């Protein structure tokens, strides 16, 4: 049996240190807004390469707070447009509509699966205020052309870095430090995962950081004085302590993912299967390993691998514009995105998957016809 991802194994990998950290917090008697948060925020900001990291409840909230803060600061207002990839997890879109912003969906490139930077300019209007890029599947989606467009039209660049902790642009900057602000998720299955929910915003903008810190804590900068109608969205001390442990090993864990990915790239040979192209300027920390299955055979490959004890997952079976919650978008057509959702399948990958397991996955896949 080769599970898609065994969180039990992932936790066991650094298990002793994690248990020590949890015990330290349990015994301390201090569970929110304490030293563990301060320490993790400092460590994470240094790791990503930004002046600020602000812990919050989860990755969706991190993205919501970025846009909410821009609205509170008068940079954006409800009704403004934000360009966002059509091929993404629903949370990216929810963060916009939750703030009354209008998502303007942009198709991905069919061979990289990331936002197509050649289509963005055609979507810019006088109401556009920002571009969101999502480093989907762990792959850097930033291109210099995107940066140039932000400068040309005076747009904020927001990164959804939920799937790409530790990934770099070819110039050395880490994803999460390239745009004006970035949302990060520490959902357990992510490359940097907590033992529950968690998230963070990174930015170099001190006004934005201060506003977000308040928004995520009842809208309050000083206890019992509320500047904004905020919410309670905090990273708890146990999660912060766990994340500080796991952050130390993130680069090593990502290298292992890259090793598995290299193996898949080298050995998967099946005319029914295409792999996303690898480009020198697009580093990848392989949160997921997506393959594209031709000939309408995705679901049968999924079933065949399942019958052979190999877990795979579709990312994502229904694109955001086809979701029931976005009825107004259902009639729109994004053929590349729809194609990806109909033929994508994610193979097992993670810090604990052995090369033997990868070899087993490859031999089953190559035998599929
Ligand atoms: C996981 C994820 C999120 C949301 O993170 P949560 O912590 O689950 O709220 C946002 N965007 C993308 C691309 C994600 O993969």
mmCIF file of C-alpha atoms and ligand atoms in Angstrom:
data_model
loop_
_atom_site.group_PDB
_atom_site.id
_atom_site.type_symbol
_atom_site.label_atom_id
_atom_site.label_comp_id
_atom_site.label_asym_id
_atom_site.label_seq_id
_atom_site.Cartn_x
_atom_site.Cartn_y
_atom_site.Cartn_z
ATOM 1 C CA UNK A 1 0.000 0.000 0.000
ATOM 2 C CA UNK A 2 1.303 3.427 -0.980
ATOM 3 C CA UNK A 3 -0.920 6.139 0.469
ATOM 4 C CA UNK A 4 -1.218 9.495 -1.299
ATOM 5 C CA UNK A 5 0.255 11.129 1.817
ATOM 6 C CA UNK A 6 0.620 9.639 5.284
ATOM 7 C CA UNK A 7 0.481 12.470 7.803
ATOM 8 C CA UNK A 8 1.270 9.964 10.519
ATOM 9 C CA UNK A 9 4.621 9.251 8.831
ATOM 10 C CA UNK A 10 5.249 12.936 8.153
ATOM 11 C CA UNK A 11 4.783 13.775 11.844
ATOM 12 C CA UNK A 12 6.894 10.796 12.923
ATOM 13 C CA UNK A 13 9.788 12.089 10.801
ATOM 14 C CA UNK A 14 10.482 14.827 13.373
ATOM 15 C CA UNK A 15 8.263 13.245 16.027
ATOM 16 C CA UNK A 16 10.425 13.556 19.119
ATOM 17 C CA UNK A 17 11.100 17.245 18.647
ATOM 18 C CA UNK A 18 7.464 17.922 17.853
ATOM 19 C CA UNK A 19 6.325 16.127 20.991
ATOM 20 C CA UNK A 20 8.857 18.062 23.064
ATOM 21 C CA UNK A 21 7.568 21.335 21.619
ATOM 22 C CA UNK A 22 3.928 20.454 22.274
ATOM 23 C CA UNK A 23 4.718 19.382 25.828
ATOM 24 C CA UNK A 24 6.646 22.599 26.446
ATOM 25 C CA UNK A 25 3.567 24.658 25.502
ATOM 26 C CA UNK A 26 1.138 22.444 27.422
ATOM 27 C CA UNK A 27 3.244 22.817 30.555
ATOM 28 C CA UNK A 28 3.789 26.551 30.088
ATOM 29 C CA UNK A 29 0.161 27.467 30.763
ATOM 30 C CA UNK A 30 0.267 30.075 27.949
ATOM 31 C CA UNK A 31 -1.714 29.076 24.857
ATOM 32 C CA UNK A 32 -2.339 32.143 22.691
ATOM 33 C CA UNK A 33 -0.369 35.214 21.622
ATOM 34 C CA UNK A 34 2.789 34.307 23.446
ATOM 35 C CA UNK A 35 6.469 33.666 22.903
ATOM 36 C CA UNK A 36 5.946 30.728 20.537
ATOM 37 C CA UNK A 37 4.039 32.952 18.118
ATOM 38 C CA UNK A 38 6.594 35.722 18.348
ATOM 39 C CA UNK A 39 9.404 33.248 17.739
ATOM 40 C CA UNK A 40 7.733 31.507 14.818
ATOM 41 C CA UNK A 41 6.789 34.804 13.177
ATOM 42 C CA UNK A 42 10.376 35.981 13.455
ATOM 43 C CA UNK A 43 11.760 32.678 12.125
ATOM 44 C CA UNK A 44 9.277 32.546 9.282
ATOM 45 C CA UNK A 45 9.785 36.157 8.192
ATOM 46 C CA UNK A 46 13.543 35.559 8.137
ATOM 47 C CA UNK A 47 13.093 32.331 6.190
ATOM 48 C CA UNK A 48 10.801 33.897 3.563
ATOM 49 C CA UNK A 49 12.843 37.095 3.434
ATOM 50 C CA UNK A 50 10.276 39.686 4.497
ATOM 51 C CA UNK A 51 10.209 42.252 7.284
ATOM 52 C CA UNK A 52 6.977 40.884 8.757
ATOM 53 C CA UNK A 53 5.150 37.611 9.219
ATOM 54 C CA UNK A 54 1.782 37.671 10.988
ATOM 55 C CA UNK A 55 0.328 34.369 12.172
ATOM 56 C CA UNK A 56 -3.393 33.818 11.729
ATOM 57 C CA UNK A 57 -6.039 31.110 11.881
ATOM 58 C CA UNK A 58 -5.590 29.465 8.471
ATOM 59 C CA UNK A 59 -4.563 30.071 4.872
ATOM 60 C CA UNK A 60 -7.951 31.313 3.710
ATOM 61 C CA UNK A 61 -7.973 33.911 6.490
ATOM 62 C CA UNK A 62 -4.439 34.990 5.560
ATOM 63 C CA UNK A 63 -5.674 35.866 2.059
ATOM 64 C CA UNK A 64 -8.886 37.419 3.373
ATOM 65 C CA UNK A 65 -6.894 39.654 5.760
ATOM 66 C CA UNK A 66 -4.606 40.935 3.011
ATOM 67 C CA UNK A 67 -7.535 42.225 0.940
ATOM 68 C CA UNK A 68 -9.521 43.366 3.951
ATOM 69 C CA UNK A 69 -6.498 45.384 5.098
ATOM 70 C CA UNK A 70 -6.106 46.967 1.658
ATOM 71 C CA UNK A 71 -9.786 47.973 1.870
ATOM 72 C CA UNK A 72 -9.370 49.391 5.403
ATOM 73 C CA UNK A 73 -6.312 51.331 4.214
ATOM 74 C CA UNK A 74 -8.252 52.762 1.255
ATOM 75 C CA UNK A 75 -6.108 51.034 -1.373
ATOM 76 C CA UNK A 76 -9.108 49.051 -2.670
ATOM 77 C CA UNK A 77 -12.860 49.124 -2.242
ATOM 78 C CA UNK A 78 -15.628 46.572 -2.707
ATOM 79 C CA UNK A 79 -16.512 46.279 -6.397
ATOM 80 C CA UNK A 80 -12.883 46.601 -7.509
ATOM 81 C CA UNK A 81 -11.497 43.892 -9.763
ATOM 82 C CA UNK A 82 -8.680 41.482 -9.001
ATOM 83 C CA UNK A 83 -7.102 39.247 -11.637
ATOM 84 C CA UNK A 84 -6.711 35.711 -10.335
ATOM 85 C CA UNK A 85 -5.925 32.321 -11.883
ATOM 86 C CA UNK A 86 -8.951 30.279 -12.950
ATOM 87 C CA UNK A 87 -7.003 27.107 -12.131
ATOM 88 C CA UNK A 88 -6.682 27.316 -8.373
ATOM 89 C CA UNK A 89 -8.113 26.020 -5.142
ATOM 90 C CA UNK A 90 -11.409 27.709 -4.272
ATOM 91 C CA UNK A 91 -9.912 29.530 -1.247
ATOM 92 C CA UNK A 92 -8.065 31.985 -3.491
ATOM 93 C CA UNK A 93 -11.367 33.122 -5.004
ATOM 94 C CA UNK A 94 -13.256 33.060 -1.697
ATOM 95 C CA UNK A 95 -10.769 35.545 -0.240
ATOM 96 C CA UNK A 96 -11.816 38.049 -2.901
ATOM 97 C CA UNK A 97 -15.572 37.564 -2.864
ATOM 98 C CA UNK A 98 -15.567 37.563 0.956
ATOM 99 C CA UNK A 99 -14.302 41.142 0.659
ATOM 100 C CA UNK A 100 -16.781 42.159 -2.056
ATOM 101 C CA UNK A 101 -14.001 42.224 -4.662
ATOM 102 C CA UNK A 102 -14.680 40.938 -8.166
ATOM 103 C CA UNK A 103 -12.526 37.970 -9.281
ATOM 104 C CA UNK A 104 -11.466 38.276 -12.923
ATOM 105 C CA UNK A 105 -10.348 34.792 -13.865
ATOM 106 C CA UNK A 106 -7.279 34.204 -16.006
ATOM 107 C CA UNK A 107 -6.535 30.939 -17.792
ATOM 108 C CA UNK A 108 -3.352 28.960 -17.031
ATOM 109 C CA UNK A 109 -0.752 27.907 -19.559
ATOM 110 C CA UNK A 110 -1.636 24.345 -20.608
ATOM 111 C CA UNK A 111 1.948 23.092 -20.199
ATOM 112 C CA UNK A 112 2.873 24.736 -16.873
ATOM 113 C CA UNK A 113 -0.640 24.823 -15.331
ATOM 114 C CA UNK A 114 0.245 28.254 -13.833
ATOM 115 C CA UNK A 115 -1.376 31.604 -14.672
ATOM 116 C CA UNK A 116 -0.725 32.584 -18.311
ATOM 117 C CA UNK A 117 1.158 35.876 -18.055
ATOM 118 C CA UNK A 118 0.455 36.604 -21.727
ATOM 119 C CA UNK A 119 -3.288 36.846 -21.047
ATOM 120 C CA UNK A 120 -3.174 39.095 -17.992
ATOM 121 C CA UNK A 121 -2.815 42.466 -19.719
ATOM 122 C CA UNK A 122 -5.979 41.869 -21.769
ATOM 123 C CA UNK A 123 -7.941 41.541 -18.506
ATOM 124 C CA UNK A 124 -6.796 44.836 -16.964
ATOM 125 C CA UNK A 125 -9.503 47.521 -16.742
ATOM 126 C CA UNK A 126 -9.749 50.886 -14.960
ATOM 127 C CA UNK A 127 -11.181 48.968 -11.970
ATOM 128 C CA UNK A 128 -8.333 46.464 -11.622
ATOM 129 C CA UNK A 129 -6.441 46.902 -8.343
ATOM 130 C CA UNK A 130 -4.417 43.726 -7.968
ATOM 131 C CA UNK A 131 -3.121 40.504 -9.465
ATOM 132 C CA UNK A 132 -3.103 37.327 -7.399
ATOM 133 C CA UNK A 133 -0.648 34.642 -8.385
ATOM 134 C CA UNK A 134 -0.936 31.165 -6.932
ATOM 135 C CA UNK A 135 2.212 29.063 -6.817
ATOM 136 C CA UNK A 136 0.053 26.065 -7.567
ATOM 137 C CA UNK A 137 1.293 22.517 -6.937
ATOM 138 C CA UNK A 138 4.446 24.051 -5.386
ATOM 139 C CA UNK A 139 5.689 25.695 -8.559
ATOM 140 C CA UNK A 140 6.790 29.336 -8.739
ATOM 141 C CA UNK A 141 4.177 31.178 -10.834
ATOM 142 C CA UNK A 142 5.910 34.582 -10.802
ATOM 143 C CA UNK A 143 7.444 35.886 -13.998
ATOM 144 C CA UNK A 144 9.171 39.198 -14.611
ATOM 145 C CA UNK A 145 6.388 40.054 -17.050
ATOM 146 C CA UNK A 146 3.889 39.904 -14.165
ATOM 147 C CA UNK A 147 6.064 42.276 -12.138
ATOM 148 C CA UNK A 148 6.259 44.663 -15.097
ATOM 149 C CA UNK A 149 2.456 44.647 -15.497
ATOM 150 C CA UNK A 150 2.012 45.503 -11.818
ATOM 151 C CA UNK A 151 4.342 48.469 -12.247
ATOM 152 C CA UNK A 152 2.774 49.595 -15.511
ATOM 153 C CA UNK A 153 -0.815 49.609 -14.180
ATOM 154 C CA UNK A 154 -0.003 50.315 -10.528
ATOM 155 C CA UNK A 155 -1.447 47.025 -9.291
ATOM 156 C CA UNK A 156 -0.757 45.238 -6.028
ATOM 157 C CA UNK A 157 0.755 41.789 -6.412
ATOM 158 C CA UNK A 158 -0.561 39.260 -3.906
ATOM 159 C CA UNK A 159 0.869 35.749 -3.718
ATOM 160 C CA UNK A 160 -1.075 32.699 -2.616
ATOM 161 C CA UNK A 161 1.838 30.723 -1.218
ATOM 162 C CA UNK A 162 -0.262 28.007 0.417
ATOM 163 C CA UNK A 163 1.417 25.307 -1.677
ATOM 164 C CA UNK A 164 4.964 26.585 -2.129
ATOM 165 C CA UNK A 165 6.745 27.200 1.186
ATOM 166 C CA UNK A 166 10.464 27.288 0.465
ATOM 167 C CA UNK A 167 10.204 27.756 -3.305
ATOM 168 C CA UNK A 168 12.369 30.379 -5.036
ATOM 169 C CA UNK A 169 12.287 32.545 -8.126
ATOM 170 C CA UNK A 170 15.406 32.117 -10.264
ATOM 171 C CA UNK A 171 16.767 35.444 -8.936
ATOM 172 C CA UNK A 172 16.932 33.882 -5.467
ATOM 173 C CA UNK A 173 13.885 35.568 -3.935
ATOM 174 C CA UNK A 174 11.569 33.212 -2.160
ATOM 175 C CA UNK A 175 7.912 32.945 -3.110
ATOM 176 C CA UNK A 176 6.042 34.857 -0.437
ATOM 177 C CA UNK A 177 8.562 37.712 -0.622
ATOM 178 C CA UNK A 178 8.120 38.681 -4.278
ATOM 179 C CA UNK A 179 4.743 40.453 -4.211
ATOM 180 C CA UNK A 180 3.370 43.176 -1.919
ATOM 181 C CA UNK A 181 1.934 40.545 0.401
ATOM 182 C CA UNK A 182 1.513 36.784 0.534
ATOM 183 C CA UNK A 183 -0.884 34.373 2.223
ATOM 184 C CA UNK A 184 0.470 31.089 3.565
ATOM 185 C CA UNK A 185 -1.423 28.032 4.793
ATOM 186 C CA UNK A 186 -0.136 25.564 7.361
ATOM 187 C CA UNK A 187 -2.933 23.051 6.773
ATOM 188 C CA UNK A 188 -1.468 19.682 7.859
ATOM 189 C CA UNK A 189 -0.908 18.349 4.332
ATOM 190 C CA UNK A 190 1.003 21.396 3.079
ATOM 191 C CA UNK A 191 4.813 21.388 2.720
ATOM 192 C CA UNK A 192 4.985 23.270 6.025
ATOM 193 C CA UNK A 193 2.044 21.792 7.888
ATOM 194 C CA UNK A 194 0.815 22.210 11.454
ATOM 195 C CA UNK A 195 -1.097 19.632 13.534
ATOM 196 C CA UNK A 196 -4.300 21.519 12.828
ATOM 197 C CA UNK A 197 -5.171 24.804 11.155
ATOM 198 C CA UNK A 198 -2.763 27.694 10.813
ATOM 199 C CA UNK A 199 -1.768 30.434 8.418
ATOM 200 C CA UNK A 200 0.349 33.561 8.033
ATOM 201 C CA UNK A 201 0.749 36.703 5.992
ATOM 202 C CA UNK A 202 4.202 37.891 4.944
ATOM 203 C CA UNK A 203 4.917 41.419 3.739
ATOM 204 C CA UNK A 204 7.426 44.273 3.868
ATOM 205 C CA UNK A 205 4.611 46.826 4.221
ATOM 206 C CA UNK A 206 4.483 47.940 7.860
ATOM 207 C CA UNK A 207 1.033 49.571 7.567
ATOM 208 C CA UNK A 208 -0.392 46.439 6.061
ATOM 209 C CA UNK A 209 1.244 44.293 8.743
ATOM 210 C CA UNK A 210 -0.127 46.425 11.588
ATOM 211 C CA UNK A 211 -3.619 46.440 10.085
ATOM 212 C CA UNK A 212 -3.635 42.676 9.561
ATOM 213 C CA UNK A 213 -2.387 42.018 13.066
ATOM 214 C CA UNK A 214 -5.317 44.055 14.380
ATOM 215 C CA UNK A 215 -7.934 42.569 12.006
ATOM 216 C CA UNK A 216 -7.050 39.031 13.037
ATOM 217 C CA UNK A 217 -7.380 39.964 16.703
ATOM 218 C CA UNK A 218 -10.874 41.517 16.973
ATOM 219 C CA UNK A 219 -9.752 44.587 15.038
ATOM 220 C CA UNK A 220 -7.839 45.634 18.082
ATOM 221 C CA UNK A 221 -4.287 46.949 18.433
ATOM 222 C CA UNK A 222 -4.639 47.563 22.134
ATOM 223 C CA UNK A 223 -6.691 45.200 24.215
ATOM 224 C CA UNK A 224 -10.353 46.336 24.427
ATOM 225 C CA UNK A 225 -9.874 49.198 21.904
ATOM 226 C CA UNK A 226 -11.256 48.201 18.503
ATOM 227 C CA UNK A 227 -10.122 50.040 15.375
ATOM 228 C CA UNK A 228 -11.831 47.672 12.946
ATOM 229 C CA UNK A 229 -14.684 45.176 12.948
ATOM 230 C CA UNK A 230 -12.205 42.328 13.005
ATOM 231 C CA UNK A 231 -12.488 38.679 13.859
ATOM 232 C CA UNK A 232 -10.734 36.126 15.979
ATOM 233 C CA UNK A 233 -8.202 34.451 13.672
ATOM 234 C CA UNK A 234 -5.082 33.558 15.591
ATOM 235 C CA UNK A 235 -2.344 30.976 15.339
ATOM 236 C CA UNK A 236 -2.238 29.134 18.641
ATOM 237 C CA UNK A 237 0.928 28.559 20.627
ATOM 238 C CA UNK A 238 0.985 24.793 20.129
ATOM 239 C CA UNK A 239 0.819 25.163 16.339
ATOM 240 C CA UNK A 240 3.459 27.909 16.366
ATOM 241 C CA UNK A 241 5.806 25.679 18.376
ATOM 242 C CA UNK A 242 5.229 22.728 16.022
ATOM 243 C CA UNK A 243 5.808 24.957 12.995
ATOM 244 C CA UNK A 244 9.096 26.274 14.390
ATOM 245 C CA UNK A 245 10.335 22.682 14.602
ATOM 246 C CA UNK A 246 9.144 21.768 11.117
ATOM 247 C CA UNK A 247 10.490 24.959 9.560
ATOM 248 C CA UNK A 248 14.033 23.819 10.450
ATOM 249 C CA UNK A 249 13.599 20.772 8.233
ATOM 250 C CA UNK A 250 11.550 22.331 5.427
ATOM 251 C CA UNK A 251 14.442 22.757 2.995
ATOM 252 C CA UNK A 252 15.546 19.166 3.566
ATOM 253 C CA UNK A 253 11.962 17.893 3.209
ATOM 254 C CA UNK A 254 11.518 19.879 -0.006
ATOM 255 C CA UNK A 255 14.765 18.410 -1.392
ATOM 256 C CA UNK A 256 13.333 14.971 -0.856
ATOM 257 C CA UNK A 257 10.193 15.954 -2.768
ATOM 258 C CA UNK A 258 12.441 17.184 -5.591
ATOM 259 C CA UNK A 259 14.312 13.885 -5.603
ATOM 260 C CA UNK A 260 11.031 11.965 -5.997
ATOM 261 C CA UNK A 261 9.876 14.385 -8.706
ATOM 262 C CA UNK A 262 13.154 13.945 -10.610
ATOM 263 C CA UNK A 263 12.636 10.213 -10.441
ATOM 264 C CA UNK A 264 9.088 10.513 -11.799
ATOM 265 C CA UNK A 265 10.248 12.817 -14.612
ATOM 266 C CA UNK A 266 13.008 10.449 -15.564
ATOM 267 C CA UNK A 267 11.049 7.205 -15.464
ATOM 268 C CA UNK A 268 7.405 7.851 -16.305
ATOM 269 C CA UNK A 269 6.967 6.858 -19.935
ATOM 270 C CA UNK A 270 3.426 6.289 -21.049
ATOM 271 C CA UNK A 271 1.917 7.730 -24.233
ATOM 272 C CA UNK A 272 -1.300 8.433 -22.330
ATOM 273 C CA UNK A 273 0.468 10.686 -19.847
ATOM 274 C CA UNK A 274 1.898 14.188 -20.135
ATOM 275 C CA UNK A 275 3.928 15.822 -17.397
ATOM 276 C CA UNK A 276 3.987 19.609 -16.892
ATOM 277 C CA UNK A 277 7.043 21.179 -18.565
ATOM 278 C CA UNK A 278 10.007 21.986 -16.387
ATOM 279 C CA UNK A 279 11.530 25.403 -17.014
ATOM 280 C CA UNK A 280 14.763 26.730 -15.512
ATOM 281 C CA UNK A 281 13.106 29.904 -14.125
ATOM 282 C CA UNK A 282 10.272 28.035 -12.435
ATOM 283 C CA UNK A 283 11.549 26.347 -9.312
ATOM 284 C CA UNK A 284 9.246 23.801 -7.768
ATOM 285 C CA UNK A 285 8.927 22.375 -4.263
ATOM 286 C CA UNK A 286 6.397 19.806 -5.452
ATOM 287 C CA UNK A 287 3.615 20.202 -2.946
ATOM 288 C CA UNK A 288 1.841 17.986 -5.461
ATOM 289 C CA UNK A 289 2.976 16.004 -8.465
ATOM 290 C CA UNK A 290 0.324 16.553 -11.138
ATOM 291 C CA UNK A 291 0.174 14.437 -14.266
ATOM 292 C CA UNK A 292 -2.206 14.917 -17.195
ATOM 293 C CA UNK A 293 -3.930 11.800 -18.503
ATOM 294 C CA UNK A 294 -5.056 11.872 -22.143
ATOM 295 C CA UNK A 295 -7.791 10.115 -24.012
ATOM 296 C CA UNK A 296 -10.405 10.510 -21.293
ATOM 297 C CA UNK A 297 -8.590 7.868 -19.246
ATOM 298 C CA UNK A 298 -7.952 9.843 -16.056
ATOM 299 C CA UNK A 299 -10.703 8.237 -14.034
ATOM 300 C CA UNK A 300 -9.739 4.731 -15.124
ATOM 301 C CA UNK A 301 -6.087 5.367 -14.214
ATOM 302 C CA UNK A 302 -7.267 6.690 -10.849
ATOM 303 C CA UNK A 303 -9.271 3.509 -10.263
ATOM 304 C CA UNK A 304 -6.515 1.227 -11.565
ATOM 305 C CA UNK A 305 -3.943 2.757 -9.204
ATOM 306 C CA UNK A 306 -6.423 2.529 -6.350
ATOM 307 C CA UNK A 307 -6.970 -1.190 -7.125
ATOM 308 C CA UNK A 308 -3.192 -1.578 -6.957
ATOM 309 C CA UNK A 309 -2.952 0.083 -3.547
ATOM 310 C CA UNK A 310 -1.648 3.434 -4.777
ATOM 311 C CA UNK A 311 -3.426 6.560 -3.535
ATOM 312 C CA UNK A 312 -3.906 9.460 -5.935
ATOM 313 C CA UNK A 313 -6.017 12.636 -5.709
ATOM 314 C CA UNK A 314 -7.516 15.002 -8.303
ATOM 315 C CA UNK A 315 -6.573 18.699 -7.927
ATOM 316 C CA UNK A 316 -9.227 19.835 -8.575
ATOM 317 C CA UNK A 317 -12.287 17.979 -9.873
ATOM 318 C CA UNK A 318 -14.461 21.123 -10.173
ATOM 319 C CA UNK A 319 -12.852 24.457 -11.090
ATOM 320 C CA UNK A 320 -14.003 27.519 -9.098
ATOM 321 C CA UNK A 321 -16.078 28.961 -11.957
ATOM 322 C CA UNK A 322 -18.130 25.741 -12.116
ATOM 323 C CA UNK A 323 -18.881 25.626 -8.387
ATOM 324 C CA UNK A 324 -22.472 25.964 -7.196
ATOM 325 C CA UNK A 325 -21.433 28.846 -4.932
ATOM 326 C CA UNK A 326 -20.393 30.913 -7.988
ATOM 327 C CA UNK A 327 -23.542 30.445 -10.060
ATOM 328 C CA UNK A 328 -22.902 33.748 -11.811
ATOM 329 C CA UNK A 329 -19.652 32.367 -13.234
ATOM 330 C CA UNK A 330 -21.001 28.940 -14.251
ATOM 331 C CA UNK A 331 -21.799 30.003 -17.823
ATOM 332 C CA UNK A 332 -18.260 31.299 -18.454
ATOM 333 C CA UNK A 333 -15.864 29.184 -20.413
ATOM 334 C CA UNK A 334 -12.250 28.568 -19.381
ATOM 335 C CA UNK A 335 -11.332 25.640 -21.609
ATOM 336 C CA UNK A 336 -7.745 25.196 -20.405
ATOM 337 C CA UNK A 337 -8.842 25.143 -16.775
ATOM 338 C CA UNK A 338 -11.709 22.777 -17.570
ATOM 339 C CA UNK A 339 -9.340 20.515 -19.490
ATOM 340 C CA UNK A 340 -6.934 20.381 -16.526
ATOM 341 C CA UNK A 341 -9.727 19.518 -14.117
ATOM 342 C CA UNK A 342 -10.857 16.705 -16.427
ATOM 343 C CA UNK A 343 -7.426 15.084 -16.878
ATOM 344 C CA UNK A 344 -5.287 15.990 -13.846
ATOM 345 C CA UNK A 345 -4.229 13.357 -11.332
ATOM 346 C CA UNK A 346 -1.751 13.905 -8.476
ATOM 347 C CA UNK A 347 0.690 11.100 -7.671
ATOM 348 C CA UNK A 348 2.003 10.296 -4.198
ATOM 349 C CA UNK A 349 4.816 12.637 -3.138
ATOM 350 C CA UNK A 350 6.073 13.837 0.211
ATOM 351 C CA UNK A 351 8.980 13.879 2.628
ATOM 352 C CA UNK A 352 8.392 10.229 3.578
ATOM 353 C CA UNK A 353 7.806 8.594 0.208
ATOM 354 C CA UNK A 354 10.725 6.251 -0.537
ATOM 355 C CA UNK A 355 12.359 5.829 -3.932
ATOM 356 C CA UNK A 356 11.195 2.202 -3.814
ATOM 357 C CA UNK A 357 7.622 3.418 -3.478
ATOM 358 C CA UNK A 358 8.170 5.879 -6.333
ATOM 359 C CA UNK A 359 9.524 2.999 -8.442
ATOM 360 C CA UNK A 360 6.403 0.973 -7.694
ATOM 361 C CA UNK A 361 4.188 3.927 -8.707
ATOM 362 C CA UNK A 362 6.173 4.321 -11.937
ATOM 363 C CA UNK A 363 6.005 0.655 -12.903
ATOM 364 C CA UNK A 364 2.230 0.547 -12.357
ATOM 365 C CA UNK A 365 1.760 3.737 -14.364
ATOM 366 C CA UNK A 366 3.982 2.621 -17.234
ATOM 367 C CA UNK A 367 2.031 -0.657 -17.428
ATOM 368 C CA UNK A 368 -1.294 1.154 -17.754
ATOM 369 C CA UNK A 369 -2.840 1.208 -21.203
HETATM 370 C C1 LIG B 1 -4.698 25.123 1.149
HETATM 371 C C2 LIG B 1 -4.887 26.303 0.285
HETATM 372 C C3 LIG B 1 -5.491 27.480 0.739
HETATM 373 C C4 LIG B 1 -6.213 27.595 2.043
HETATM 374 O O1 LIG B 1 -5.530 27.239 3.161
HETATM 375 P P1 LIG B 1 -6.311 26.738 4.471
HETATM 376 O O2 LIG B 1 -5.260 26.784 5.513
HETATM 377 O O3 LIG B 1 -6.824 25.377 4.194
HETATM 378 O O4 LIG B 1 -7.404 27.721 4.733
HETATM 379 C C5 LIG B 1 -5.494 28.577 -0.102
HETATM 380 N N1 LIG B 1 -4.992 28.511 -1.336
HETATM 381 C C6 LIG B 1 -4.453 27.383 -1.827
HETATM 382 C C7 LIG B 1 -3.879 27.397 -3.215
HETATM 383 C C8 LIG B 1 -4.388 26.243 -1.045
HETATM 384 O O5 LIG B 1 -3.856 25.123 -1.542
#
